[in-house]
Coordinates of N, CA, C and O and ligand atoms in Angstrom, one line a residue:
M203 N 0.8 -1.2 0.0 CA 0.0 0.0 0.0 C 0.9 1.2 0.0 O 1.8 1.4 0.8
T204 N 0.6 2.2 -0.9 CA 1.4 3.4 -1.0 C 0.7 4.5 -0.2 O 1.3 5.5 0.2
N205 N -0.6 4.4 -0.1 CA -1.4 5.5 0.6 C -1.1 6.9 -0.1 O -1.0 7.9 0.6
A206 N -0.9 6.8 -1.4 CA -0.4 8.0 -2.1 C -1.5 9.0 -2.4 O -2.7 8.6 -2.6
P207 N -1.2 10.3 -2.5 CA -2.2 11.2 -3.0 C -2.4 10.9 -4.5 O -1.4 10.5 -5.2
F208 N -3.6 11.1 -5.0 CA -3.8 10.9 -6.5 C -3.4 12.1 -7.2 O -3.8 13.2 -7.0
P209 N -2.4 12.0 -8.2 CA -1.9 13.1 -8.9 C -2.9 13.5 -10.0 O -3.8 12.7 -10.4
Q210 N -2.8 14.7 -10.5 CA -3.6 15.1 -11.7 C -3.0 14.5 -12.9 O -1.8 14.5 -13.1
L211 N -3.8 13.8 -13.7 CA -3.4 13.2 -15.0 C -4.0 13.9 -16.1 O -5.1 14.4 -16.0
S212 N -3.4 13.9 -17.3 CA -4.1 14.5 -18.5 C -3.8 13.6 -19.7 O -2.8 13.0 -19.8
T213 N -4.8 13.6 -20.6 CA -4.7 13.0 -21.9 C -4.7 14.2 -22.9 O -4.8 15.3 -22.5
S214 N -4.8 13.8 -24.2 CA -4.8 14.9 -25.2 C -6.1 15.8 -25.0 O -6.1 17.0 -25.3
R215 N -7.2 15.1 -24.6 CA -8.4 15.9 -24.4 C -9.0 16.0 -23.0 O -9.8 16.9 -22.7
L216 N -8.6 15.1 -22.1 CA -9.2 15.0 -20.8 C -8.3 15.2 -19.7 O -7.1 15.1 -19.8
G217 N -8.9 15.5 -18.5 CA -8.2 15.5 -17.3 C -8.7 14.4 -16.4 O -9.9 14.0 -16.4
L218 N -7.8 13.8 -15.5 CA -8.3 12.9 -14.5 C -7.8 13.5 -13.2 O -6.6 13.8 -13.0
R219 N -8.7 13.8 -12.3 CA -8.4 14.5 -11.0 C -9.3 14.0 -9.9 O -10.2 13.3 -10.2
R220 N -9.0 14.4 -8.7 CA -9.8 14.0 -7.6 C -11.2 14.7 -7.7 O -11.3 15.8 -8.3
F221 N -12.2 14.0 -7.2 CA -13.5 14.6 -7.1 C -13.5 15.8 -6.2 O -12.7 15.9 -5.3
R222 N -14.4 16.8 -6.6 CA -14.6 18.0 -5.7 C -16.1 18.0 -5.4 O -16.9 17.5 -6.1
E223 N -16.5 18.7 -4.3 CA -17.9 18.8 -3.9 C -18.7 19.4 -5.0 O -19.9 19.0 -5.2
S224 N -18.1 20.3 -5.8 CA -18.9 20.9 -6.9 C -19.2 20.0 -8.1 O -20.0 20.3 -9.0
D225 N -18.7 18.7 -8.0 CA -19.0 17.7 -9.1 C -20.3 17.0 -8.8 O -20.8 16.2 -9.6
A226 N -20.8 17.2 -7.6 CA -21.9 16.3 -7.1 C -23.1 16.3 -8.1 O -23.7 15.3 -8.4
E227 N -23.5 17.5 -8.5 CA -24.7 17.6 -9.4 C -24.6 16.9 -10.7 O -25.4 16.1 -11.1
A228 N -23.4 17.1 -11.4 CA -23.2 16.4 -12.6 C -23.1 14.9 -12.4 O -23.6 14.1 -13.2
F229 N -22.5 14.5 -11.3 CA -22.3 13.1 -11.0 C -23.7 12.4 -10.7 O -24.0 11.3 -11.3
A230 N -24.6 13.1 -10.0 CA -25.9 12.6 -9.7 C -26.7 12.5 -11.0 O -27.5 11.5 -11.2
R231 N -26.5 13.4 -11.9 CA -27.3 13.5 -13.1 C -27.0 12.3 -14.0 O -27.9 11.6 -14.4
Y232 N -25.7 12.0 -14.2 CA -25.4 10.9 -15.1 C -25.7 9.5 -14.5 O -26.1 8.6 -15.1
R233 N -25.4 9.4 -13.1 CA -25.7 8.2 -12.5 C -27.2 7.9 -12.4 O -27.7 6.8 -12.2
S234 N -28.1 8.9 -12.6 CA -29.5 8.8 -12.6 C -30.1 8.3 -13.9 O -31.3 8.1 -14.0
D235 N -29.2 8.3 -14.9 CA -29.7 7.8 -16.2 C -29.8 6.3 -16.2 O -28.8 5.6 -15.9
P236 N -31.0 5.7 -16.4 CA -31.2 4.3 -16.3 C -30.2 3.5 -17.2 O -29.8 2.4 -16.9
A237 N -29.9 4.1 -18.4 CA -29.0 3.4 -19.3 C -27.6 3.3 -18.7 O -26.8 2.3 -19.0
V238 N -27.2 4.3 -18.0 CA -25.9 4.3 -17.4 C -25.8 3.4 -16.2 O -24.8 2.6 -16.0
A239 N -26.9 3.3 -15.5 CA -27.0 2.5 -14.2 C -27.2 1.0 -14.6 O -27.0 0.1 -13.7
R240 N -27.6 0.7 -15.8 CA -28.1 -0.6 -16.1 C -27.3 -1.8 -15.7 O -27.7 -2.8 -15.1
Y241 N -26.0 -1.7 -15.9 CA -25.0 -2.8 -15.6 C -24.2 -2.4 -14.4 O -23.2 -3.1 -14.1
Q242 N -24.6 -1.4 -13.6 CA -23.8 -1.0 -12.5 C -24.4 -1.3 -11.2 O -25.5 -1.7 -11.1
S243 N -23.6 -1.0 -10.1 CA -24.1 -1.5 -8.8 C -25.1 -0.6 -8.1 O -25.8 -1.0 -7.2
W244 N -25.3 0.7 -8.7 CA -26.3 1.6 -8.1 C -27.6 1.5 -8.8 O -27.7 1.0 -9.9
E245 N -28.6 2.1 -8.2 CA -30.0 2.2 -8.8 C -30.2 3.6 -9.3 O -29.8 4.6 -8.6
A246 N -30.9 3.8 -10.4 CA -31.3 5.1 -10.9 C -32.8 5.3 -10.4 O -33.5 4.3 -10.5
P247 N -33.1 6.5 -10.0 CA -32.3 7.7 -9.9 C -31.3 7.6 -8.7 O -31.6 6.9 -7.7
Y248 N -30.3 8.4 -8.8 CA -29.2 8.4 -7.8 C -29.3 9.8 -7.2 O -29.0 10.8 -7.8
P249 N -29.7 9.8 -5.9 CA -30.0 11.1 -5.2 C -28.8 12.0 -5.1 O -27.7 11.6 -4.9
L250 N -29.1 13.3 -5.2 CA -28.0 14.3 -5.0 C -27.3 14.2 -3.7 O -26.1 14.4 -3.6
E251 N -28.1 13.9 -2.6 CA -27.5 13.8 -1.3 C -26.4 12.7 -1.3 O -25.4 12.8 -0.7
E252 N -26.8 11.6 -1.9 CA -25.9 10.4 -2.0 C -24.6 10.8 -2.8 O -23.5 10.5 -2.4
A253 N -24.9 11.5 -3.9 CA -23.7 12.0 -4.7 C -22.8 12.9 -3.9 O -21.6 12.8 -4.0
S254 N -23.4 13.8 -3.1 CA -22.6 14.8 -2.4 C -21.7 14.0 -1.3 O -20.6 14.3 -1.2
R255 N -22.4 13.0 -0.7 CA -21.6 12.3 0.3 C -20.5 11.5 -0.3 O -19.3 11.5 0.1
F256 N -20.8 10.9 -1.5 CA -19.8 10.1 -2.2 C -18.6 10.9 -2.7 O -17.5 10.6 -2.5
V257 N -18.9 12.1 -3.4 CA -17.8 12.9 -3.9 C -17.0 13.5 -2.8 O -15.7 13.6 -2.9
S258 N -17.6 13.8 -1.6 CA -16.8 14.3 -0.5 C -15.9 13.3 0.0 O -14.7 13.6 0.3
A259 N -16.4 12.0 0.1 CA -15.5 10.9 0.6 C -14.4 10.7 -0.4 O -13.2 10.5 0.1
M260 N -14.7 10.8 -1.7 CA -13.6 10.5 -2.7 C -12.6 11.7 -2.7 O -11.5 11.5 -3.2
A261 N -13.0 12.9 -2.3 CA -12.1 14.0 -2.3 C -10.9 13.8 -1.4 O -9.8 14.3 -1.7
T262 N -11.1 13.0 -0.4 CA -10.0 12.8 0.6 C -9.5 11.3 0.7 O -8.6 11.0 1.4
Q263 N -10.2 10.4 0.0 CA -9.9 9.0 0.1 C -8.5 8.7 -0.3 O -8.1 9.1 -1.5
P264 N -7.6 8.1 0.5 CA -6.3 7.8 0.0 C -6.3 6.9 -1.2 O -7.2 6.0 -1.3
A265 N -5.3 7.0 -2.1 CA -5.2 6.2 -3.2 C -4.5 4.9 -2.8 O -3.6 4.9 -1.9
D266 N -4.8 3.8 -3.4 CA -4.1 2.5 -3.3 C -4.1 1.9 -2.0 O -3.2 1.3 -1.5
V267 N -5.3 2.0 -1.3 CA -5.5 1.2 0.0 C -6.1 -0.1 -0.4 O -7.2 -0.1 -1.0
P268 N -5.5 -1.2 -0.1 CA -6.0 -2.5 -0.6 C -7.5 -2.7 -0.1 O -7.8 -2.4 1.0
G269 N -8.3 -3.1 -1.1 CA -9.7 -3.3 -0.8 C -10.6 -2.1 -0.8 O -11.8 -2.2 -0.6
E270 N -10.0 -0.9 -1.0 CA -10.9 0.3 -1.0 C -10.8 1.0 -2.4 O -9.8 1.5 -2.8
W271 N -12.0 1.1 -3.0 CA -12.1 1.8 -4.3 C -11.8 3.3 -4.2 O -12.2 3.9 -3.2
L272 N -11.0 3.8 -5.2 CA -10.9 5.3 -5.3 C -11.6 5.6 -6.7 O -11.2 5.1 -7.7
Q273 N -12.6 6.5 -6.6 CA -13.3 7.0 -7.8 C -12.6 8.3 -8.2 O -12.4 9.2 -7.3
I274 N -12.3 8.4 -9.5 CA -11.6 9.6 -10.0 C -12.4 10.3 -11.0 O -13.0 9.7 -11.9
A275 N -12.4 11.7 -10.9 CA -13.2 12.5 -11.9 C -12.5 12.5 -13.2 O -11.3 12.7 -13.3
V276 N -13.3 12.3 -14.3 CA -12.8 12.5 -15.7 C -13.4 13.8 -16.2 O -14.7 14.0 -16.1
T277 N -12.6 14.7 -16.6 CA -13.1 16.0 -16.9 C -12.7 16.5 -18.3 O -11.7 16.0 -18.9
L278 N -13.6 17.4 -18.9 CA -13.3 18.0 -20.1 C -13.4 19.5 -19.8 O -14.4 20.0 -19.4
E279 N -12.3 20.2 -20.1 CA -12.1 21.6 -19.7 C -12.6 21.8 -18.2 O -13.3 22.7 -17.9
D280 N -12.1 20.9 -17.4 CA -12.3 20.8 -15.9 C -13.8 20.6 -15.5 O -14.1 20.6 -14.3
A281 N -14.7 20.3 -16.4 CA -16.1 20.0 -16.1 C -16.2 18.5 -16.1 O -15.7 17.8 -17.0
L282 N -16.9 17.9 -15.1 CA -17.1 16.5 -14.9 C -17.9 15.9 -16.1 O -19.0 16.3 -16.3
I283 N -17.3 14.9 -16.8 CA -18.0 14.2 -17.8 C -18.1 12.7 -17.6 O -18.7 11.9 -18.4
G284 N -17.5 12.2 -16.5 CA -17.5 10.8 -16.2 C -16.5 10.5 -15.1 O -16.0 11.4 -14.4
D285 N -16.3 9.3 -14.9 CA -15.4 8.9 -13.8 C -14.7 7.5 -14.1 O -15.2 6.8 -14.9
C286 N -13.6 7.3 -13.5 CA -13.1 5.9 -13.5 C -12.6 5.6 -12.1 O -12.6 6.5 -11.2
A287 N -12.3 4.4 -11.9 CA -12.0 4.0 -10.5 C -11.1 2.8 -10.5 O -11.0 2.1 -11.5
F288 N -10.4 2.6 -9.4 CA -9.6 1.4 -9.2 C -9.5 1.0 -7.7 O -9.8 1.8 -6.8
V289 N -9.2 -0.3 -7.6 CA -9.0 -0.8 -6.2 C -7.9 -1.8 -6.3 O -7.8 -2.6 -7.2
A290 N -6.9 -1.6 -5.3 CA -5.9 -2.6 -5.2 C -6.5 -3.8 -4.5 O -7.2 -3.7 -3.5
Q291 N -6.3 -5.0 -5.0 CA -7.0 -6.2 -4.5 C -6.5 -6.5 -3.1 O -5.3 -6.4 -2.8
A292 N -7.4 -6.7 -2.1 CA -7.0 -6.9 -0.7 C -6.1 -8.2 -0.6 O -5.2 -8.1 0.2
H293 N -6.4 -9.2 -1.4 CA -5.6 -10.4 -1.2 C -4.2 -10.3 -1.9 O -3.3 -11.1 -1.6
E294 N -4.1 -9.4 -2.9 CA -2.8 -9.2 -3.6 C -2.7 -7.8 -4.1 O -3.2 -7.5 -5.2
P295 N -2.2 -6.8 -3.3 CA -2.3 -5.4 -3.7 C -1.5 -5.0 -4.9 O -1.6 -3.9 -5.4
R296 N -0.6 -5.9 -5.4 CA 0.1 -5.6 -6.6 C -0.8 -5.8 -7.9 O -0.4 -5.6 -9.0
T297 N -2.0 -6.3 -7.6 CA -3.0 -6.4 -8.7 C -4.2 -5.4 -8.4 O -4.4 -5.1 -7.2
A298 N -4.8 -4.9 -9.4 CA -5.9 -3.9 -9.2 C -7.0 -4.2 -10.2 O -6.8 -4.8 -11.2
E299 N -8.2 -3.8 -9.8 CA -9.4 -3.8 -10.7 C -9.8 -2.4 -11.0 O -9.6 -1.5 -10.2
I300 N -10.3 -2.2 -12.2 CA -10.7 -0.8 -12.6 C -12.2 -0.9 -13.1 O -12.8 -1.9 -13.4
G301 N -12.8 0.3 -13.1 CA -14.2 0.5 -13.6 C -14.2 1.9 -14.3 O -13.3 2.7 -14.0
F302 N -15.3 2.2 -15.0 CA -15.4 3.5 -15.7 C -16.8 3.8 -16.2 O -17.6 2.9 -16.4
T303 N -17.1 5.1 -16.3 CA -18.4 5.6 -16.7 C -18.2 6.9 -17.5 O -17.4 7.7 -17.0
I304 N -18.9 7.1 -18.6 CA -18.9 8.4 -19.2 C -20.4 8.8 -19.4 O -21.3 8.0 -19.7
A305 N -20.7 10.1 -19.1 CA -22.0 10.6 -19.1 C -22.6 10.5 -20.6 O -21.8 10.7 -21.5
P306 N -23.9 10.2 -20.7 CA -24.5 9.8 -22.0 C -24.2 10.9 -23.1 O -23.9 10.5 -24.2
E307 N -24.3 12.2 -22.7 CA -24.1 13.2 -23.8 C -22.6 13.3 -24.3 O -22.3 14.0 -25.3
H308 N -21.7 12.6 -23.6 CA -20.3 12.6 -24.0 C -19.8 11.3 -24.5 O -18.7 11.1 -24.8
Q309 N -20.8 10.3 -24.6 CA -20.4 9.0 -25.1 C -20.2 8.9 -26.6 O -20.6 9.8 -27.3
G310 N -19.5 7.9 -27.1 CA -19.3 7.7 -28.5 C -18.2 8.6 -29.1 O -18.1 8.7 -30.3
R311 N -17.3 9.2 -28.3 CA -16.2 10.0 -28.8 C -14.9 9.4 -28.4 O -13.9 10.1 -28.5
G312 N -14.9 8.2 -27.8 CA -13.6 7.6 -27.5 C -13.0 8.1 -26.1 O -11.9 7.8 -25.8
Y313 N -13.8 8.8 -25.4 CA -13.3 9.3 -24.1 C -13.0 8.2 -23.1 O -12.0 8.3 -22.3
A314 N -13.8 7.2 -23.1 CA -13.6 6.1 -22.1 C -12.2 5.5 -22.3 O -11.5 5.3 -21.3
G315 N -12.0 5.1 -23.5 CA -10.7 4.5 -23.8 C -9.5 5.4 -23.5 O -8.5 4.9 -22.9
E316 N -9.7 6.7 -23.7 CA -8.6 7.6 -23.4 C -8.4 7.7 -21.9 O -7.2 7.7 -21.4
A317 N -9.4 7.8 -21.1 CA -9.3 7.8 -19.7 C -8.7 6.6 -19.1 O -7.9 6.6 -18.2
V318 N -9.2 5.4 -19.6 CA -8.7 4.1 -19.1 C -7.2 3.9 -19.4 O -6.5 3.4 -18.6
T319 N -6.8 4.3 -20.6 CA -5.4 4.2 -21.0 C -4.5 5.0 -20.0 O -3.5 4.6 -19.6
S320 N -5.0 6.2 -19.7 CA -4.3 7.1 -18.7 C -4.2 6.4 -17.3 O -3.2 6.4 -16.7
L321 N -5.4 5.9 -16.9 CA -5.4 5.2 -15.6 C -4.5 4.0 -15.6 O -3.8 3.8 -14.6
L322 N -4.5 3.2 -16.7 CA -3.5 2.1 -16.7 C -2.1 2.5 -16.6 O -1.3 1.9 -15.9
G323 N -1.8 3.6 -17.3 CA -0.4 4.2 -17.2 C 0.0 4.5 -15.8 O 1.1 4.2 -15.3
Y324 N -1.0 5.2 -15.1 CA -0.7 5.5 -13.6 C -0.6 4.3 -12.8 O 0.4 4.2 -12.0
L325 N -1.4 3.3 -13.0 CA -1.4 2.1 -12.2 C 0.0 1.3 -12.4 O 0.6 0.8 -11.4
F326 N 0.4 1.2 -13.6 CA 1.6 0.5 -13.9 C 2.9 1.3 -13.7 O 3.8 0.8 -13.0
D327 N 2.9 2.5 -14.1 CA 4.1 3.3 -14.1 C 4.3 4.0 -12.7 O 5.5 4.1 -12.3
Q328 N 3.3 4.5 -12.1 CA 3.4 5.2 -10.9 C 3.2 4.3 -9.7 O 3.9 4.5 -8.6
L329 N 2.2 3.4 -9.7 CA 2.0 2.5 -8.5 C 2.7 1.2 -8.7 O 2.7 0.4 -7.7
G330 N 3.3 0.9 -9.8 CA 4.0 -0.4 -10.0 C 3.2 -1.6 -9.9 O 3.6 -2.7 -9.6
K331 N 1.9 -1.5 -10.4 CA 1.0 -2.7 -10.3 C 1.6 -3.7 -11.4 O 2.2 -3.4 -12.4
H332 N 1.3 -5.0 -11.0 CA 1.7 -6.1 -11.9 C 0.6 -6.4 -12.9 O 0.9 -6.7 -14.1
R333 N -0.6 -6.4 -12.5 CA -1.7 -6.9 -13.3 C -3.0 -6.1 -13.0 O -3.2 -5.7 -11.8
V334 N -3.7 -5.7 -14.0 CA -5.0 -4.9 -13.8 C -6.1 -5.7 -14.5 O -5.9 -6.2 -15.6
T335 N -7.2 -5.8 -13.8 CA -8.4 -6.5 -14.3 C -9.6 -5.6 -14.4 O -9.6 -4.6 -13.8
A336 N -10.6 -6.1 -15.2 CA -11.9 -5.4 -15.2 C -12.9 -6.5 -15.5 O -12.6 -7.5 -16.2
S337 N -14.1 -6.3 -15.0 CA -15.2 -7.2 -15.4 C -16.3 -6.4 -15.9 O -16.6 -5.3 -15.5
C338 N -17.0 -7.0 -16.9 CA -18.3 -6.4 -17.3 C -19.2 -7.5 -17.9 O -18.7 -8.6 -18.2
G339 N -20.5 -7.1 -18.0 CA -21.4 -8.1 -18.5 C -21.3 -8.2 -20.0 O -21.0 -7.2 -20.7
P340 N -21.5 -9.4 -20.6 CA -21.4 -9.6 -22.0 C -22.4 -8.8 -22.8 O -22.2 -8.5 -24.0
R341 N -23.5 -8.3 -22.2 CA -24.4 -7.5 -22.9 C -24.0 -6.0 -23.0 O -24.6 -5.2 -23.7
N342 N -23.0 -5.7 -22.2 CA -22.5 -4.3 -22.2 C -21.5 -4.1 -23.3 O -20.3 -4.0 -23.1
A343 N -22.0 -4.0 -24.6 CA -21.1 -4.0 -25.7 C -20.2 -2.8 -25.7 O -19.0 -3.0 -26.1
P344 N -20.6 -1.6 -25.4 CA -19.6 -0.5 -25.4 C -18.4 -0.7 -24.4 O -17.3 -0.4 -24.7
S345 N -18.8 -1.3 -23.3 CA -17.7 -1.5 -22.3 C -16.7 -2.6 -22.8 O -15.5 -2.4 -22.6
V346 N -17.3 -3.7 -23.4 CA -16.4 -4.7 -24.0 C -15.5 -4.1 -25.0 O -14.2 -4.3 -25.0
K347 N -16.0 -3.2 -25.9 CA -15.2 -2.5 -26.9 C -14.1 -1.7 -26.3 O -13.0 -1.6 -26.8
V348 N -14.4 -0.9 -25.2 CA -13.4 -0.1 -24.6 C -12.3 -1.0 -24.0 O -11.1 -0.7 -24.2
L349 N -12.7 -2.1 -23.3 CA -11.6 -2.9 -22.7 C -10.7 -3.5 -23.8 O -9.5 -3.6 -23.6
E350 N -11.3 -4.0 -24.9 CA -10.5 -4.5 -26.0 C -9.6 -3.4 -26.6 O -8.5 -3.7 -26.9
S351 N -10.2 -2.2 -26.7 CA -9.4 -1.2 -27.4 C -8.2 -0.7 -26.6 O -7.3 -0.2 -27.2
V352 N -8.2 -0.9 -25.3 CA -7.1 -0.4 -24.5 C -6.1 -1.6 -24.3 O -5.1 -1.4 -23.6
G353 N -6.3 -2.7 -25.0 CA -5.4 -3.8 -25.0 C -5.6 -4.8 -23.8 O -4.6 -5.6 -23.5
M354 N -6.8 -4.8 -23.2 CA -7.0 -5.8 -22.2 C -7.5 -7.1 -22.8 O -8.2 -7.1 -23.8
R355 N -7.0 -8.2 -22.3 CA -7.2 -9.5 -22.9 C -8.5 -10.1 -22.2 O -8.6 -10.0 -21.0
R356 N -9.4 -10.7 -23.0 CA -10.5 -11.4 -22.4 C -10.1 -12.7 -21.9 O -9.6 -13.6 -22.7
E357 N -10.1 -12.9 -20.6 CA -9.6 -14.1 -20.0 C -10.6 -15.1 -19.6 O -10.3 -16.3 -19.3
G358 N -11.8 -14.7 -19.4 CA -12.8 -15.6 -18.9 C -14.2 -15.1 -19.1 O -14.5 -13.9 -19.2
H359 N -15.1 -16.1 -19.0 CA -16.6 -15.8 -19.1 C -17.2 -16.6 -17.9 O -17.3 -17.8 -18.0
L360 N -17.6 -15.9 -16.9 CA -18.1 -16.5 -15.7 C -19.7 -16.6 -15.9 O -20.3 -15.5 -16.2
V361 N -20.2 -17.7 -15.8 CA -21.7 -17.9 -16.1 C -22.5 -17.7 -14.9 O -22.3 -18.4 -13.8
E362 N -23.5 -16.8 -14.9 CA -24.4 -16.5 -13.8 C -23.6 -16.3 -12.5 O -24.0 -17.0 -11.5
S363 N -22.6 -15.5 -12.5 CA -21.7 -15.4 -11.3 C -22.1 -14.3 -10.4 O -21.7 -14.2 -9.3
T364 N -23.0 -13.4 -10.9 CA -23.4 -12.2 -10.0 C -24.9 -12.0 -10.0 O -25.5 -12.1 -11.1
W365 N -25.4 -11.8 -8.8 CA -26.9 -11.5 -8.7 C -27.0 -10.0 -8.8 O -26.5 -9.3 -8.0
A366 N -27.6 -9.5 -9.9 CA -27.7 -8.1 -10.1 C -29.0 -7.7 -10.6 O -29.5 -8.2 -11.6
K367 N -29.7 -6.8 -9.9 CA -31.0 -6.2 -10.3 C -32.0 -7.3 -10.7 O -32.6 -7.3 -11.7
G368 N -32.1 -8.3 -9.8 CA -33.1 -9.3 -9.9 C -32.8 -10.5 -10.8 O -33.7 -11.2 -11.1
E369 N -31.6 -10.6 -11.2 CA -31.3 -11.8 -12.1 C -29.8 -12.2 -11.9 O -29.0 -11.4 -11.5
W370 N -29.5 -13.5 -12.2 CA -28.2 -13.9 -12.3 C -27.6 -13.4 -13.6 O -28.2 -13.6 -14.6
T371 N -26.4 -12.8 -13.5 CA -25.8 -12.2 -14.7 C -24.4 -12.8 -14.9 O -23.7 -13.2 -13.9
D372 N -24.0 -12.9 -16.1 CA -22.6 -13.4 -16.5 C -21.6 -12.2 -16.3 O -22.0 -11.1 -16.4
D373 N -20.3 -12.6 -16.1 CA -19.2 -11.6 -16.0 C -18.2 -12.0 -17.0 O -17.7 -13.2 -17.0
L374 N -17.7 -11.1 -17.8 CA -16.5 -11.3 -18.6 C -15.3 -10.7 -17.8 O -15.5 -9.6 -17.3
I375 N -14.2 -11.4 -17.8 CA -13.1 -11.0 -17.1 C -12.0 -10.5 -18.1 O -11.7 -11.3 -19.0
F376 N -11.5 -9.3 -18.0 CA -10.4 -8.8 -18.8 C -9.2 -8.5 -18.0 O -9.4 -8.1 -16.8
A377 N -8.0 -8.6 -18.5 CA -6.8 -8.3 -17.8 C -5.7 -7.9 -18.7 O -5.7 -8.2 -19.9
V378 N -4.7 -7.2 -18.1 CA -3.5 -6.8 -18.8 C -2.4 -6.8 -17.8 O -2.6 -6.4 -16.6
L379 N -1.2 -7.2 -18.2 CA 0.0 -7.1 -17.3 C 0.8 -5.8 -17.6 O 0.8 -5.4 -18.8
G380 N 1.5 -5.4 -16.6 CA 2.3 -4.1 -16.8 C 3.3 -4.3 -18.0 O 3.4 -3.4 -18.8
R381 N 3.9 -5.4 -18.1 CA 4.9 -5.6 -19.2 C 4.3 -5.7 -20.6 O 5.0 -5.5 -21.6
E382 N 3.0 -5.9 -20.6 CA 2.3 -5.9 -21.9 C 2.0 -4.5 -22.5 O 1.7 -4.4 -23.7
V383 N 2.0 -3.5 -21.6 CA 1.6 -2.2 -22.1 C 2.8 -1.2 -22.0 O 2.8 -0.1 -22.6
S384 N 3.8 -1.5 -21.2 CA 4.9 -0.5 -21.0 C 5.9 -0.6 -22.1 O 6.0 -1.5 -22.8
Ligands
LIG588 C1 -18.9 1.9 -21.4 C2 -18.8 3.5 -21.6 C3 -17.9 4.0 -20.5 C4 -18.1 3.8 -23.0 O1 -17.9 5.2 -23.0 P1 -17.6 5.9 -24.4 O2 -16.8 7.1 -24.1 O3 -18.9 6.1 -25.1 O4 -16.7 4.9 -25.1 P2 -16.2 5.0 -26.6 O5 -16.6 6.3 -27.3 O6 -14.8 4.7 -26.6 O7 -17.1 3.9 -27.4 C5 -16.8 2.6 -27.1 C6 -17.2 1.7 -28.3 O8 -18.5 1.3 -28.1 C7 -19.3 1.4 -29.2 N1 -20.7 1.6 -28.8 C8 -21.3 2.6 -28.2 N2 -22.6 2.3 -28.0 C9 -22.8 1.0 -28.4 C10 -23.9 0.1 -28.4 N3 -25.0 0.5 -27.9 N4 -23.7 -1.1 -29.0 C11 -22.5 -1.5 -29.5 N5 -21.4 -0.7 -29.4 C12 -21.5 0.6 -29.0 C13 -18.7 2.7 -29.9 O9 -19.0 2.7 -31.2 C14 -17.2 2.4 -29.6 O10 -16.7 1.5 -30.6 P3 -15.6 1.8 -31.6 O11 -14.4 2.1 -30.7 O12 -15.4 0.6 -32.4 O13 -16.0 3.0 -32.3 C15 -20.2 4.1 -21.5 O14 -21.0 3.5 -22.5 C16 -20.8 4.1 -20.1 O15 -20.5 4.9 -19.3 N6 -21.7 3.1 -19.9 C17 -22.4 3.0 -18.6 C18 -21.5 2.6 -17.5 C19 -20.8 1.3 -17.7 O16 -21.4 0.3 -18.1 N7 -19.5 1.2 -17.5 C20 -18.7 0.0 -17.7 C21 -18.5 -0.7 -16.5 S1 -17.5 -2.2 -16.7

């Protein structure tokens, strides 16, 4: 565990930075879209009060604490357009899992792949992770495309492995090693 502060990252178009309290409204808005929440752990609508509590917690949450997710703001000209997240695995902190979301009005422009590529660079180059994984449902076609486009390998298909929103759902497992992208 490094307990490191999260640095500001940038891509050609985007910034990745810590959440601020002023992000709460935009965060609640896109999390409240049923299409965005469809394959995710939260329910839409996502209340503003919950968004405020969440972004405040993420503003000071230390990075790279095993078992604790850090959600990171993805910004365009410093305005929140989505987020990505990572957690160092509690059983093996040199491995991490990631997740990502882009607000509907900003989807389809390749922003997710750009943000995830930057996050992978941070995890491998700055935190020295060995392996990064992601999971998503096979029906989540845009997410599968993003994971393939950033060079993550599809390693498995778990059948009815997660109870989500009233049904058993499958999980696709994607992974990449540091030496494969550096
Ligand atoms: C997954 C998500 C982050 C992708 O964000 P994005 O910025 O739109 O991603 P991109 O612009 O890079 O598009 C990804 C690919 O999906 C494709 N795509 C978009 N909508 C699609 C759809 N309904 N069906 C099939 N493919 C689709 C795009 O054409 C693109 O493919 P391409 O690279 O071959 O052109 C966004 O859809 C989202 O936030 N979804 C809800 C949250 C979520 O499910 N997150 C993933 C958790 S694992």
